[in-house]
Structures are given as structure tokens and as C-alpha cells.
Coordinates of C-alpha atoms in Angstrom, one line a residue:
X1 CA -0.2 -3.1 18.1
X2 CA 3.3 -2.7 18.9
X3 CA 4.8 0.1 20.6
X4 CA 8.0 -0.9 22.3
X5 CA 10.9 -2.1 20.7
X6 CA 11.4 -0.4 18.1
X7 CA 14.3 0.6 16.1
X8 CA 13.9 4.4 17.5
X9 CA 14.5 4.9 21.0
X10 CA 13.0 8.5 20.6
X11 CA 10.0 7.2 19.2
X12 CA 9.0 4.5 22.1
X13 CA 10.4 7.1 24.7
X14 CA 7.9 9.6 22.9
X15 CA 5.0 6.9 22.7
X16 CA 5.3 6.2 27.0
X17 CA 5.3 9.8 27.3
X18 CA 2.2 9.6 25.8
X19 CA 1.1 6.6 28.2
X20 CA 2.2 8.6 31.5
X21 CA -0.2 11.9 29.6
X22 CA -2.9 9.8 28.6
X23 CA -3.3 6.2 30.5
X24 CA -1.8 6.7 33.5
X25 CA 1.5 5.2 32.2
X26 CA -0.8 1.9 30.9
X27 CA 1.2 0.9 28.0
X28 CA -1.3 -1.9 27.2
X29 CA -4.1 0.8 27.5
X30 CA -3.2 3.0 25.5
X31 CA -2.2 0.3 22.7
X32 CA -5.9 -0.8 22.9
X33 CA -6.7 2.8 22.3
X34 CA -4.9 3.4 19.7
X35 CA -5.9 0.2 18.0
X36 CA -9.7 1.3 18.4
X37 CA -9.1 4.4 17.0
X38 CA -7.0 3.1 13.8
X39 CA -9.5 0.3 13.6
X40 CA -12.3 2.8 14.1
X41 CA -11.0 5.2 10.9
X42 CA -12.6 2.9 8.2
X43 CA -15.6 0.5 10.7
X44 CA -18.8 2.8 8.7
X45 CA -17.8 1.6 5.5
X46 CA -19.7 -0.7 3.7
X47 CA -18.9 -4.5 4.1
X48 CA -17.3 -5.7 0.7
X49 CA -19.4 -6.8 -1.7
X50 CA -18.8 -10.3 -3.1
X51 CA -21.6 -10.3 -5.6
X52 CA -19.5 -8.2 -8.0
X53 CA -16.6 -10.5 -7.8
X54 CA -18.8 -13.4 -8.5
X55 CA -20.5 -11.6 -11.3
X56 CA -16.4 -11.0 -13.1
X57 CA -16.1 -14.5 -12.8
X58 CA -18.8 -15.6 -14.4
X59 CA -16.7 -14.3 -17.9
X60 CA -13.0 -15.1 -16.6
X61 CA -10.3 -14.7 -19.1
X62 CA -7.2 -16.8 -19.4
X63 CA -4.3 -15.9 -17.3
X64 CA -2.3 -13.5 -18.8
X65 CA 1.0 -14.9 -19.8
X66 CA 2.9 -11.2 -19.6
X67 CA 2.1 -11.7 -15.8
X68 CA 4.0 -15.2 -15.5
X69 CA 7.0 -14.5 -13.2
X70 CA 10.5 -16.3 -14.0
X71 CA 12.5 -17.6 -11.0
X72 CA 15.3 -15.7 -12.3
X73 CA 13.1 -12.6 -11.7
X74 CA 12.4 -13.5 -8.2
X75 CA 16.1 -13.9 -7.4
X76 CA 17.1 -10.5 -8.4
X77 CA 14.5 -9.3 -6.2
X78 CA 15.5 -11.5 -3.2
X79 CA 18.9 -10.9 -3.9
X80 CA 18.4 -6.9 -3.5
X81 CA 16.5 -7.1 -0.3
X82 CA 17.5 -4.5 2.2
X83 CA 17.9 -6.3 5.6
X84 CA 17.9 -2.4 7.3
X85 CA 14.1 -2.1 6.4
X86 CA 11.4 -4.0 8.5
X87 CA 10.9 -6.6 7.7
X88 CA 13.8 -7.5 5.9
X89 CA 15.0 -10.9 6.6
X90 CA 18.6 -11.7 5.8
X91 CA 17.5 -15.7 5.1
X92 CA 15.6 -14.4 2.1
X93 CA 18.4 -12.7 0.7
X94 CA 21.6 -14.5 1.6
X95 CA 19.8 -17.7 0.3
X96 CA 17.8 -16.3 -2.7
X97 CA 19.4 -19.0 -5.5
X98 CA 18.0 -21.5 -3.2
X99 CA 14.3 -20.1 -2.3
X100 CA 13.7 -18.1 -5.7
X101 CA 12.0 -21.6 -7.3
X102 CA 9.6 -22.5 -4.4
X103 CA 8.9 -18.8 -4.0
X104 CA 8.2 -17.9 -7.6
X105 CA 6.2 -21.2 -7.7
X106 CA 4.3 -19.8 -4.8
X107 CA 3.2 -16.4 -6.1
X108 CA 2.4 -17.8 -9.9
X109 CA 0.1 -20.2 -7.9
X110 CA -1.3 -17.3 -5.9
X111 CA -2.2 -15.4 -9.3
X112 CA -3.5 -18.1 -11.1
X113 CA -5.9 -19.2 -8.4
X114 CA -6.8 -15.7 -7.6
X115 CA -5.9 -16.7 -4.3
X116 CA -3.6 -14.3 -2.0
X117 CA -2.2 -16.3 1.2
X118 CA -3.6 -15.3 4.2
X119 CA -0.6 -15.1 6.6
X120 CA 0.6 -12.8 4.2
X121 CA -1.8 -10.2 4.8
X122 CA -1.2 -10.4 8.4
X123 CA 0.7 -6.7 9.7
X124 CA 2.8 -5.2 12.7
X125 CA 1.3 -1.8 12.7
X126 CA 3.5 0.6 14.5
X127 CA 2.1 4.1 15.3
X128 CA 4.3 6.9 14.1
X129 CA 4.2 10.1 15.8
X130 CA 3.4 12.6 13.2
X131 CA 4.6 15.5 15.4
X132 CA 7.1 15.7 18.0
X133 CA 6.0 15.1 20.8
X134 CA 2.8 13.5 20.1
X135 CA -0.2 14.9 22.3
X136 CA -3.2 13.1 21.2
X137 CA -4.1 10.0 19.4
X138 CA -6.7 11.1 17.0
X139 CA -4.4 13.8 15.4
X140 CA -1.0 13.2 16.2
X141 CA -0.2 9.4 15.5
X142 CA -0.5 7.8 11.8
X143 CA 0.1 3.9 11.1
X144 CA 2.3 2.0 9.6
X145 CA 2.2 -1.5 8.5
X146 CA 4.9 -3.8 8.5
X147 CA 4.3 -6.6 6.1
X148 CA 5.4 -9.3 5.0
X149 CA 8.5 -9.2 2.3
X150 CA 7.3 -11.7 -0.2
X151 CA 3.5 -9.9 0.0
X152 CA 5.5 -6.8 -0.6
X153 CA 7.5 -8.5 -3.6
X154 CA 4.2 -10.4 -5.1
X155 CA 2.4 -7.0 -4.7
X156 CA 5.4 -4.9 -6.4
X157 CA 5.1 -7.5 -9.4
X158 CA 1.2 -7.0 -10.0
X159 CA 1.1 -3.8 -9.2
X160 CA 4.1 -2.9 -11.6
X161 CA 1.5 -4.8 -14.2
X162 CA -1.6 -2.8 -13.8
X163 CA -0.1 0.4 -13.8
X164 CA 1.7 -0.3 -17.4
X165 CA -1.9 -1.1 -18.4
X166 CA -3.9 1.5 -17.0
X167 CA -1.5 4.2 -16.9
X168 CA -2.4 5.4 -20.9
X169 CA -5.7 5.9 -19.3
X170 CA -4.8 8.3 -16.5
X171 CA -4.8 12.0 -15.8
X172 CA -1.7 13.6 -17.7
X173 CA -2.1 15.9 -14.4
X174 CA -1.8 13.2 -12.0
X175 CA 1.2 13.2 -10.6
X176 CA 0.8 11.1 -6.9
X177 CA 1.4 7.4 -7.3
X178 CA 3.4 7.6 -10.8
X179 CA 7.2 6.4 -10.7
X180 CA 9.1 9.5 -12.3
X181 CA 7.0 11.8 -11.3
X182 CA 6.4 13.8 -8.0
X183 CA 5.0 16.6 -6.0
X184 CA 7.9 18.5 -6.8
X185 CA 6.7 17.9 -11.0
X186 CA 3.3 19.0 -9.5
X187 CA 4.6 22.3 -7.7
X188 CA 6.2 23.4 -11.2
X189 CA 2.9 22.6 -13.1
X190 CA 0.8 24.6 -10.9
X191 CA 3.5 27.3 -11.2
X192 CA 4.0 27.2 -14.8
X193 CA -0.1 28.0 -15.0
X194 CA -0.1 30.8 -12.3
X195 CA 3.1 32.9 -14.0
X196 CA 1.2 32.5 -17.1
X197 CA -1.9 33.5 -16.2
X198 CA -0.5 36.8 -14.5
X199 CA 1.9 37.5 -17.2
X200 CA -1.5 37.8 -19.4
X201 CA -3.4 40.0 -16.2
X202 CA -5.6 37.0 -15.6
X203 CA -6.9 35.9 -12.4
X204 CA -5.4 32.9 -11.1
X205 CA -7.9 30.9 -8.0
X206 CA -6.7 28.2 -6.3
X207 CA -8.7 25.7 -4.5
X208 CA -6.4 23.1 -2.2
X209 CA -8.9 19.8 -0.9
X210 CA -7.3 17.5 1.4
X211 CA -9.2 14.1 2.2
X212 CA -8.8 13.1 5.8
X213 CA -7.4 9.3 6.3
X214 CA -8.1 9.2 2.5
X215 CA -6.5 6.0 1.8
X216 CA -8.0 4.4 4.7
X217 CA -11.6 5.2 3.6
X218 CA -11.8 3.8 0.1
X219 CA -14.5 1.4 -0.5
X220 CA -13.4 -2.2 -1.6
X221 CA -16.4 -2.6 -3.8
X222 CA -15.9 0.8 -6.2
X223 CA -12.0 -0.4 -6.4
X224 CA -12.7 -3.6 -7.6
X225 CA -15.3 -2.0 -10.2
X226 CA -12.9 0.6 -11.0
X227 CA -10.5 -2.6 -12.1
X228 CA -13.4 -4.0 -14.1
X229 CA -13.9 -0.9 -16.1
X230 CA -9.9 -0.5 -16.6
X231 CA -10.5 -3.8 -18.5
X232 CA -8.2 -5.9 -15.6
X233 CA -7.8 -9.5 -16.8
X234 CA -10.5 -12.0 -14.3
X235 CA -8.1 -13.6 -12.4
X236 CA -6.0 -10.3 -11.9
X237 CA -9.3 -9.0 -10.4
X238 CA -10.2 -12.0 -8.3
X239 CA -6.6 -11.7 -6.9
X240 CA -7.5 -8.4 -5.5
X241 CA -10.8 -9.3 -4.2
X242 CA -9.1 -12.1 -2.4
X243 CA -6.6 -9.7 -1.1
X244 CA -9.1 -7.6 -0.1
X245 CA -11.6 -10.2 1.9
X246 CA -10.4 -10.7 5.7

């Protein structure tokens, strides 16, 4: 868990203020904390289940060939890194002729195997004051994982993949997690509806649900079912369960 050093001085000055409230001004004390907590968000759930994977592979289909990634590809994306976003390594994209072969070598071995690199899933998580100042840990801090820049550019690839192949099969309503679209697209829907509904002396009722930590809480098992059912290629789902075990 990292608190200091980071690229706002508002936010570490923020984070010790938090320290002197809550730790006596223990910076290393109240990291533990606040990795307890954040650790402690998602601890109930049930362990992965590795019987569902192995049951997938018992029928594994070839490797897709629309998922093969050209090194020309990989360069663009190097190329196009930002080094202003963490972590955003200037090597990677001041060199990206030389590293795009290795690299795209690299992540088409990861996808065939089903295998995603460990180090790779390794994060700095850096907790983000939600409100200013931040008064408690349990309702005022959310985290934010700093990854790895090829995981991100291997992950943008397959997930780029998926959603062209499950997106058909989505809620014409859905409008989080789509490129193009956006709560703003949501916010005219829902309008759209209610005008109508009064311009005809109907009753419009609203019901708002918000899922606490919702992203944190989802079950590994169900997701990788959910990609069974969505028809996902084997080795596509392997990849995930691989991504999602340690």
C-alpha cells in the first residue's frame, strides 16, 4: 500500500492528516489499516472454483485466429503510450519498433497457453480520497490499482475481443461499460420515458439501487460461467481463469 509519494501533494498531505486523526500520526499503521479494510471488502466470498475451468477444458476449441495480435499492432500501441499516466514507462514507448516483436510474441504466448504472467498481475494500490478531507477509512477512501502497462495493453486487446462478440447479446439499455455510450446517453433515456409518460397523465416510479463495492464483490466462479454461456472460445476462458487464480 502506498501512500506517500505521490504525484498529488494534496492528496498525501490529506492521507497524514488522516494518520495524525486516526493512528496517532503512524503512517505505517494506518497503511496496514487501510489494506485490511480493502482486503477485507471481498475475504467472505467464495474461493474460486477450479472444477469449472477444468470441466471447459475438457472440450477446448482451437485458438481463435481473429485474436492473433500482429507486431505491427503492438507498436501502435506502445508507440501511443502516455508517459503522464502511472505507470507509463517512457522505455516502452520511445523504443516500441524495438520491443513490439518480443512483446507481441509474449502476449500471443500468454493467450495460447491460457496462461497470464504472474508479475503482471502484481498492483500499487493507491487509496484515493473520495471526499475532501477524508475522515474515515471505511467510507471516505476508494482504491486504485496501478498495473502494469503491457497487462493493461494485453487486457485492452482481449477485452476489445469479447465485447465485439458478446455485445449483440447485451441489454440495448445498458449503457455502463459500452465505448460510445455513457451516463449522460442514460440520463436522456430515462428522460425521454418520464416526459412521455406525463405528457400521456401516466404515472412515472423510479427505483435507483446502488451496489456497495460492487465490482469488488463479484464472484470469479459465476464470471467465468457467464463466459461459458456467452459461448467464449476455451482458451479465451482459461486465460481468464488464470488471470483470476492468485
Amino acid at each position: 500500500m502506498r501512500l506517500l509519494g505521490q504525484s498529488s501533494n494534496t492528496r498525501s498531505q490529506q492521507l497524514c492528516a488522516l494518520a495524525n486523526r486516526l493512528t496517532d500520526g503512524d503512517v505505517s499503521r494506518l497503511a496496514d489499516n487501510i489494506n485490511n479494510f480493502f482486503h477485507s471488502i471481498s475475504a467472505d466470498l467464495p474461493v474460486f472454483d477450479h472444477n469449472c475451468v477444468a470441466q471447459i477444458l475438457q472440450d477446448i476449441d482451437a485458438f481463435p485466429e481473429d485474436l492473433v495480435i500482429e507486431p505491427y499492432s503492438v507498436e501502435y500501441k506502445l508507440a501511443n503510450i502516455s508517459i503522464y499516466k502511472s505507470p507509463g514507462p517512457w522505455f516502452l514507448r520511445d523504443f516500441s519498433v524495438y520491443v513490439a516483436e518480443p512483446v507481441c510474441c509474449i502476449f500471443n504466448t500468454s493467450l495460447r497457453t491460457g496462461i497470464f504472467p504472474q508479475l503482471w498481475k502484481q498492483a500499487n494500490v493507491v487509496p484515493v480520497p473520495k471526499v475532501q478531507p477524508p475522515g474515515s477509512i471505511e467510507s471516505d477512501l476508494r482504491p486504485i490499482s496501478l498495473t502494469s502497462t503491457l497487462s493493461k495493453i494485453l487486457e485492452s486487446y482481449v477485452g476489445n475481443w469479447i465485447m465485439n462478440r458478446v455485445l449483440p447479446t447485451l441489454d440495448i439499455k445498458q449503457f455502463g461499460a459500452i465505448r460510445g455510450r455513457s451516463t449522460t446517453h442514460a440520463l436522456v433515456d430515462m428522460l425521454h420515458i418520464w416526459h412521455k409518460a406525463l405528457d400521456q397523465s401516466q404515472l412515472a416510479t423510479v427505483m435507483f439501487v446502488d451496489f456497495s463495492k460492487a465490482f469488488d464483490r463479484v464472484d470469479h466462479t459465476v464470471v467465468i460461467n457467464n463466459l461459458t454461456e456467452l459461448a467464449i472460445p476455451g482458451l479465451v476462458v482459461k486465460w481468464f481463469a488464470s488471470f483470476l487464480t492468485g
